[in-house]
């Protein structure tokens, strides 16, 4: 699948991913944004398309067979014809080392999977604008080398030429527009005194000073610069030394007002927060749906101690009606009333804890305690499905850092599915829930059943939204599980056991190993 899918040739964006579903999502996200889109499903095709079409932006998946995204990026940057493309990595690997490796190979940005449409749109737009501007500048330099003034005057960023003392020798029209003054009024002024209120106090730490005096190039973003009228604005600048036969003669400064850009970034951050809020709301809705399915069983479970309390209370009343009541027996009866009330209270406490929205986020958790708490929740399903649950936890298992409510929700969902599958197969073997260390940085939790299993054609879509094999299912259970586990920094998946049934697993990061890769062992 390597054909052009849009006719807009202004900006070319190359989409590279071996997963057809991911390519479809990226295509649907960008198809109406005015870009010329190219698609490749493996590394060699991506290199060929990039060489022929010179895209401004390449959205590149890291985890691909045969040639991964890192190698593709390295080869792109080694080819002069594609070296200036903005490579934006796409990956579920959200640890620092993966990002550092990508940037060291020349990557321009990094988007974590599952990606959000607004984030993809915003980042592609930003990098497309940057690459397009850089290519325009390069083209103008090649075409107009003999007329530097025309080139500088056509750029939207402000440009200064400074001498070694920071005195402005040249300013382009954009600099005058940003400053609110004619260009001729800027010539001869001190760049430092004009733009920074602290210039009179200390010169050593001022922006661009090291470039003017020591020839050190600088690049800073979101610093506060002043206009001629004293008002301030957030700016980004790049300064490079002016050299003549290796002799320093000042600096060239390119700067721009990034007020609108910062506002857009804040809007993107707000949208990202809204997506997170909606994901949490979906998870909470899923918990409420689970509780609705289990309501009858919990009502029966709570009703048992309440019935016992009623009976013991009647016995106590009859004993108290006697002329000489047996106080010892009366005390024993009241103790039983108290014990049954505690039992009912504990059941209700567990239900309330599961139904509440997470308030404190991630905590350091004991995996054995979490799984035992989940097993108690599943007792109703065990009775309804006439099944059993066996929990096996590896000795000296380290604590994990995760949200207890959301992890318990995932574990309960997998256990309930396993119990239903076991009953459907007419099997009597208990569902096996186990936990063990997986590498240095994560713990693997596994739910194994001996039920009807998963059809081969359904495996690929197991964690897709709205895909279900149940007659009355909505298809959001496993999709929600994947979202919740990835939010913890882990992964979730399915394995087909050789002797039948199904095996679902998920990983959680060990406490203290945040940011490390937490994936299943190969």
XYZ file of C-alpha atoms in Angstrom:
522
model
C 0.000 0.000 0.000
C 2.218 2.832 -1.313
C -0.011 5.037 -3.437
C -0.672 8.724 -3.089
C -4.037 9.312 -1.433
C -4.364 13.095 -1.735
C -3.700 15.567 -4.540
C -2.534 18.543 -2.425
C 1.161 18.975 -3.211
C 1.824 21.944 -0.918
C 3.031 19.812 2.008
C 3.769 16.093 1.748
C 3.333 13.811 4.751
C 4.538 10.190 4.670
C 2.731 7.734 6.990
C 4.740 4.603 7.881
C 3.289 1.791 10.004
C 3.067 -1.978 9.534
C -0.374 -1.995 11.209
C -3.140 -1.278 8.661
C -5.468 -0.059 11.405
C -2.937 2.544 12.554
C -2.431 3.718 8.962
C -6.187 4.051 8.556
C -6.481 6.121 11.724
C -3.625 8.420 10.644
C -5.106 8.772 7.167
C -8.572 9.615 8.493
C -7.011 12.127 10.897
C -5.053 14.050 8.229
C -6.986 13.497 4.978
C -8.940 16.775 5.126
C -6.072 18.960 6.379
C -4.700 19.952 2.997
C -1.707 17.609 2.913
C -0.479 15.334 0.181
C -0.417 11.970 1.937
C 1.823 9.012 1.127
C 1.504 5.606 2.803
C 4.026 2.806 3.403
C 3.637 -0.337 5.473
C 7.331 -1.257 5.804
C 10.785 0.336 5.895
C 12.053 -0.208 2.342
C 8.882 1.225 0.808
C 9.139 4.211 3.140
C 12.730 4.914 2.025
C 11.754 4.632 -1.636
C 8.796 7.019 -1.254
C 10.856 9.493 0.757
C 13.629 9.461 -1.851
C 11.160 10.103 -4.695
C 8.821 12.629 -3.051
C 10.904 14.391 -0.340
C 8.112 14.703 2.247
C 8.237 17.515 4.790
C 7.031 15.277 7.629
C 7.339 11.512 8.162
C 5.189 9.847 10.845
C 7.291 6.742 11.517
C 6.374 3.695 13.604
C 9.315 2.300 15.608
C 8.264 -1.325 16.116
C 8.231 -2.763 12.568
C 9.485 -6.128 11.304
C 12.638 -6.496 9.165
C 13.613 -2.799 9.375
C 12.495 -0.881 12.468
C 11.848 2.849 12.643
C 15.265 3.625 14.096
C 17.064 2.149 11.068
C 14.697 3.900 8.670
C 15.409 7.239 10.368
C 19.160 6.642 10.317
C 19.113 5.935 6.574
C 16.893 8.943 5.888
C 19.294 11.267 7.685
C 22.289 9.731 5.859
C 20.741 10.580 2.459
C 21.227 14.295 1.553
C 17.954 14.245 -0.390
C 15.919 13.233 2.675
C 18.088 14.472 5.538
C 15.940 17.547 6.197
C 12.635 15.642 6.557
C 11.052 15.999 10.003
C 10.828 12.458 11.405
C 8.144 12.081 14.095
C 8.331 8.704 15.814
C 5.128 6.814 16.672
C 5.408 4.140 19.327
C 3.885 2.587 22.415
C 7.396 2.676 23.903
C 7.022 5.649 26.240
C 10.290 5.410 28.182
C 13.069 7.981 28.223
C 15.696 5.736 26.606
C 13.516 5.080 23.557
C 12.981 8.817 23.088
C 16.651 9.671 23.557
C 17.637 7.049 20.973
C 15.114 8.467 18.502
C 16.347 12.032 18.952
C 19.996 10.944 18.723
C 19.300 9.471 15.281
C 17.832 12.750 14.054
C 14.171 12.415 15.024
C 12.333 15.715 15.397
C 9.509 14.626 17.703
C 7.838 11.666 19.415
C 4.145 10.751 19.745
C 3.139 7.942 22.102
C 0.558 5.339 21.127
C -2.373 5.301 21.395
C -2.126 8.708 19.794
C -4.808 11.387 19.900
C -6.036 13.012 16.691
C -5.631 16.586 17.930
C -2.053 15.924 19.001
C -1.158 14.372 15.632
C -2.744 17.282 13.733
C -1.013 19.928 15.842
C 2.436 18.342 15.659
C 2.270 17.641 11.932
C 1.209 21.241 11.335
C 4.068 22.601 13.438
C 6.771 20.448 11.855
C 5.377 20.966 8.336
C 5.562 24.718 8.838
C 9.116 24.503 10.171
C 10.400 22.220 7.400
C 8.599 24.202 4.722
C 10.115 27.434 6.049
C 13.591 25.890 6.208
C 13.284 24.616 2.638
C 12.046 27.998 1.466
C 15.042 29.645 3.120
C 17.424 27.158 1.531
C 15.847 27.680 -1.898
C 16.056 31.436 -1.540
C 19.683 31.229 -0.447
C 20.554 29.168 -3.503
C 18.572 31.415 -5.832
C 19.403 34.799 -4.356
C 22.919 34.469 -2.960
C 23.881 37.754 -4.539
C 21.054 39.680 -2.919
C 21.054 38.956 0.827
C 18.845 41.900 1.633
C 15.949 40.516 -0.432
C 16.219 37.176 1.334
C 16.311 38.678 4.813
C 13.479 41.097 4.088
C 11.196 38.284 2.924
C 11.410 36.292 6.197
C 8.678 36.632 8.778
C 11.041 36.280 11.740
C 12.899 39.275 13.035
C 16.580 39.307 12.084
C 19.384 41.395 13.545
C 23.010 41.736 12.594
C 25.000 42.665 15.718
C 28.597 43.726 16.205
C 30.765 42.207 18.931
C 29.327 44.672 21.494
C 25.702 43.869 20.642
C 25.043 47.059 18.657
C 22.429 46.545 15.929
C 24.020 46.984 12.491
C 21.171 45.464 10.467
C 17.475 44.825 11.076
C 14.971 43.359 8.631
C 11.391 44.679 8.249
C 9.992 41.827 10.380
C 12.184 42.955 13.285
C 10.805 46.467 12.942
C 7.245 45.136 12.819
C 7.740 43.036 15.951
C 9.368 45.978 17.760
C 6.738 48.489 16.588
C 9.413 50.847 15.260
C 10.842 51.717 11.811
C 13.967 49.725 11.006
C 16.103 52.865 10.838
C 15.223 53.649 14.469
C 16.694 50.316 15.564
C 20.067 50.683 13.836
C 22.788 51.769 16.256
C 20.857 50.733 19.375
C 22.133 48.170 21.881
C 20.326 44.881 21.359
C 20.657 44.073 25.063
C 19.370 47.400 26.380
C 16.562 47.452 23.840
C 15.191 43.975 24.591
C 16.084 43.132 28.213
C 15.236 45.105 31.330
C 18.135 43.557 33.285
C 20.821 44.663 30.813
C 22.055 47.445 33.093
C 22.400 45.106 36.093
C 24.316 42.172 34.618
C 25.575 41.545 31.103
C 27.181 38.137 31.581
C 23.981 36.066 31.582
C 22.077 37.973 28.908
C 20.848 36.043 25.855
C 23.154 36.318 22.788
C 26.007 37.810 24.853
C 28.055 34.588 24.597
C 27.541 34.547 20.809
C 28.749 38.133 20.374
C 31.814 37.809 22.614
C 32.756 34.129 22.501
C 31.245 32.852 19.244
C 28.950 30.375 21.012
C 25.733 29.662 19.103
C 22.527 29.833 21.176
C 18.942 28.692 20.811
C 16.330 29.469 23.466
C 12.564 29.329 23.539
C 10.006 31.147 25.657
C 12.202 33.957 26.934
C 10.723 37.382 27.624
C 11.813 40.169 25.271
C 10.746 43.831 25.325
C 9.346 45.962 22.513
C 10.304 49.560 22.004
C 7.312 50.743 24.048
C 8.372 48.614 27.026
C 5.731 45.897 26.607
C 6.916 42.288 26.750
C 6.302 39.210 24.624
C 7.416 35.561 24.740
C 10.019 34.848 22.095
C 12.168 32.164 20.554
C 15.584 33.120 19.197
C 18.582 31.559 17.507
C 21.917 33.317 17.450
C 24.951 32.347 15.383
C 28.384 33.990 15.326
C 29.456 36.224 12.419
C 32.841 34.966 11.323
C 35.270 36.344 8.763
C 38.298 34.103 8.262
C 37.549 32.605 11.672
C 37.628 36.073 13.268
C 34.540 36.917 15.341
C 32.627 40.047 14.313
C 29.415 39.741 16.307
C 26.261 37.705 15.815
C 23.209 37.162 13.658
C 20.010 36.838 15.689
C 16.756 35.369 14.355
C 13.794 35.811 16.683
C 10.009 35.578 16.626
C 6.990 36.294 18.795
C 5.542 32.946 19.945
C 2.504 34.273 21.812
C 0.036 32.527 19.485
C 2.113 29.355 19.433
C 2.108 29.124 23.231
C -1.635 29.678 23.266
C -2.045 26.810 20.772
C 0.168 24.570 22.878
C -1.927 25.347 25.935
C -5.067 24.542 23.965
C -3.473 21.233 22.951
C -2.595 20.484 26.570
C -6.168 21.297 27.596
C -7.453 18.953 24.890
C -5.086 16.227 26.095
C -6.393 16.683 29.638
C -9.957 16.448 28.343
C -9.128 13.173 26.566
C -7.697 11.808 29.814
C -10.822 12.882 31.671
C -13.020 11.169 29.091
C -10.933 7.995 29.325
C -11.334 7.999 33.110
C -15.060 8.560 32.692
C -15.290 5.609 30.298
C -13.405 3.437 32.778
C -15.769 4.507 35.550
C -18.770 3.769 33.344
C -17.338 0.336 32.629
C -17.018 -0.308 36.378
C -20.624 0.743 36.935
C -21.686 -1.579 34.107
C -19.770 -4.437 35.732
C -21.415 -3.731 39.069
C -24.815 -3.719 37.354
C -24.128 -7.183 35.956
C -23.056 -8.404 39.416
C -25.788 -6.611 41.380
C -28.042 -9.630 41.886
C -25.171 -11.701 43.235
C -24.054 -8.970 45.622
C -27.633 -8.465 46.803
C -27.740 -12.158 47.677
C -24.336 -11.934 49.374
C -25.402 -8.946 51.529
C -28.791 -10.483 52.263
C -27.221 -13.523 53.972
C -25.675 -11.643 56.938
C -28.748 -9.385 57.173
C -31.007 -12.445 57.465
C -28.714 -13.896 60.103
C -28.788 -10.621 62.060
C -32.602 -10.654 61.981
C -32.753 -14.241 63.263
C -30.197 -13.653 66.028
C -32.049 -10.508 67.098
C -35.308 -12.446 67.422
C -33.558 -15.094 69.525
C -32.100 -12.385 71.761
C -35.545 -10.811 72.253
C -37.045 -14.164 73.274
C -34.209 -14.773 75.729
C -34.640 -11.328 77.261
C -38.356 -12.048 77.756
C -37.610 -14.855 80.188
C -37.703 -14.219 83.955
C -34.099 -15.389 84.351
C -32.354 -14.998 80.969
C -29.106 -16.849 80.333
C -26.764 -13.851 80.104
C -23.876 -15.920 78.735
C -25.998 -17.265 75.913
C -27.407 -13.770 75.327
C -23.864 -12.355 75.068
C -22.915 -15.067 72.581
C -25.998 -14.290 70.478
C -25.220 -10.549 70.429
C -21.607 -11.314 69.451
C -22.968 -13.214 66.439
C -25.121 -10.198 65.537
C -22.019 -8.007 65.645
C -19.988 -10.458 63.549
C -22.663 -10.645 60.859
C -22.949 -6.843 60.749
C -19.184 -6.604 60.195
C -19.482 -9.138 57.390
C -22.199 -7.105 55.647
C -20.207 -3.909 56.165
C -17.091 -5.449 54.579
C -19.057 -6.554 51.509
C -20.479 -3.054 51.049
C -17.046 -1.488 51.633
C -15.529 -3.582 48.828
C -18.331 -2.600 46.462
C -17.965 1.106 47.238
C -14.180 0.980 46.818
C -14.501 -0.627 43.387
C -17.175 1.795 42.176
C -15.489 5.038 43.201
C -13.491 7.158 40.772
C -9.726 7.125 41.448
C -8.829 10.220 43.463
C -5.164 9.813 44.306
C -3.842 8.237 41.092
C -0.969 5.784 41.207
C 0.135 4.143 44.442
C 2.729 1.605 45.529
C 0.766 -1.653 45.557
C 1.235 -5.187 46.820
C 0.295 -7.477 43.931
C -0.740 -10.445 46.152
C -3.104 -8.232 48.160
C -4.565 -6.689 45.009
C -5.239 -10.088 43.424
C -6.765 -11.512 46.608
C -9.083 -8.498 46.843
C -10.066 -9.072 43.204
C -10.666 -12.785 43.842
C -13.116 -11.889 46.613
C -14.973 -9.642 44.192
C -15.232 -12.533 41.748
C -16.839 -14.871 44.291
C -20.291 -13.983 42.969
C -19.189 -14.916 39.435
C -17.661 -18.145 40.737
C -21.037 -19.180 42.154
C -22.957 -18.072 39.061
C -20.589 -19.956 36.737
C -20.045 -22.904 39.089
C -16.303 -22.380 38.764
C -13.245 -21.731 40.872
C -10.218 -19.445 41.010
C -6.663 -20.365 42.016
C -4.224 -17.530 42.767
C -0.476 -18.240 42.575
C 2.024 -15.482 43.294
C 5.784 -15.798 42.963
C 7.735 -15.450 46.216
C 9.362 -12.086 46.962
C 7.346 -10.357 44.242
C 8.200 -6.610 44.252
C 5.581 -3.919 44.717
C 4.312 -2.087 41.634
C 3.343 1.531 40.988
C -0.175 1.737 39.570
C -3.735 2.924 40.149
C -5.301 0.210 42.346
C -8.897 0.779 41.194
C -8.049 0.662 37.494
C -5.752 -2.376 37.766
C -8.367 -4.221 39.829
C -10.926 -3.358 37.148
C -8.729 -4.974 34.469
C -8.028 -8.086 36.552
C -11.714 -8.531 37.417
C -12.738 -8.160 33.770
C -10.264 -10.852 32.656
C -11.266 -13.212 35.499
C -15.003 -12.826 34.779
C -14.405 -13.515 31.075
C -12.369 -16.610 31.999
C -15.097 -17.931 34.311
C -17.746 -17.456 31.602
C -15.551 -19.193 28.988
C -14.928 -22.114 31.372
C -18.646 -22.560 32.009
C -19.428 -22.373 28.271
C -16.984 -25.240 27.649
C -18.515 -27.325 30.453
C -15.086 -27.541 32.103
C -14.459 -27.841 35.842
C -10.820 -26.732 35.942
C -10.384 -23.554 38.030
C -9.282 -20.298 36.452
C -5.572 -19.808 37.163
C -4.476 -16.300 38.195
C -0.713 -15.902 38.586
C 1.858 -13.149 39.035
C 5.619 -13.234 38.541
C 8.603 -10.997 37.956
C 9.131 -10.184 34.273
C 12.594 -8.798 33.623
C 14.072 -6.111 35.840
C 11.370 -3.512 35.514
C 7.937 -5.115 35.518
C 5.577 -7.688 36.992
C 3.438 -9.896 34.755
C -0.091 -10.869 35.827
C -1.699 -13.748 33.903
C -5.270 -15.091 33.768
C -5.470 -18.600 32.261
C -8.610 -20.646 31.656
C -9.465 -23.999 30.070
C -12.612 -22.758 28.375
C -13.757 -22.449 24.798
C -10.771 -20.309 23.739
C -10.625 -17.527 21.145
C -11.200 -18.066 17.434
C -8.053 -17.447 15.364
C -9.782 -14.865 13.185
C -10.782 -12.893 16.314
C -7.296 -12.662 17.857
C -6.169 -9.586 15.923
C -9.272 -7.590 16.923
C -9.481 -8.651 20.567
C -8.505 -5.246 21.946
C -10.243 -3.153 19.278
C -13.155 -0.968 20.447
C -16.645 -2.363 19.789
C -15.379 -5.814 18.807
C -17.099 -8.536 20.848
C -17.828 -12.255 20.661
C -20.679 -12.013 23.171
C -24.287 -11.775 22.011
C -25.065 -8.934 24.429
C -21.573 -7.435 24.701
C -20.710 -3.828 23.803
C -17.082 -4.560 22.890
C -15.546 -1.971 25.223
C -14.265 -4.297 27.962
C -10.894 -5.373 26.529
C -10.398 -2.028 24.747
C -10.879 -0.271 28.086
C -8.489 -2.746 29.724
C -5.800 -1.905 27.174
C -6.263 1.832 27.723
C -6.086 1.445 31.513
C -2.970 -0.763 31.479
C -1.119 1.493 29.028
C -1.951 4.421 31.306
C -0.065 2.557 34.064
C 3.013 2.211 31.824
C 2.376 -1.471 31.076
C 1.245 -3.664 28.202
C -1.599 -6.164 27.755
C -1.945 -9.113 25.394
C -3.255 -12.570 24.583
C -1.545 -15.943 24.151
C -3.028 -19.151 22.757
C -2.176 -22.088 25.071
C -1.169 -25.329 23.336
C -3.679 -27.379 25.355
C -6.688 -25.122 24.684
C -8.436 -22.350 26.542
C -7.190 -18.782 26.663
C -4.438 -16.854 28.410
C -4.574 -13.078 28.873
C -1.719 -11.154 30.527
C -0.759 -7.642 31.471
C 2.367 -6.037 32.912
C 2.857 -3.321 35.531
C 6.031 -1.308 36.276
C 7.929 -2.211 39.420
C 7.943 0.597 41.968
C 11.050 2.695 41.401
C 11.403 1.643 37.754
C 9.122 4.312 36.271
C 10.017 5.287 32.713
C 11.655 1.920 31.994
C 10.396 -0.333 29.221
C 7.729 -2.633 30.710
C 6.941 -5.252 28.081
C 6.614 -9.062 28.009
C 9.691 -11.233 27.791
C 10.601 -12.430 24.319
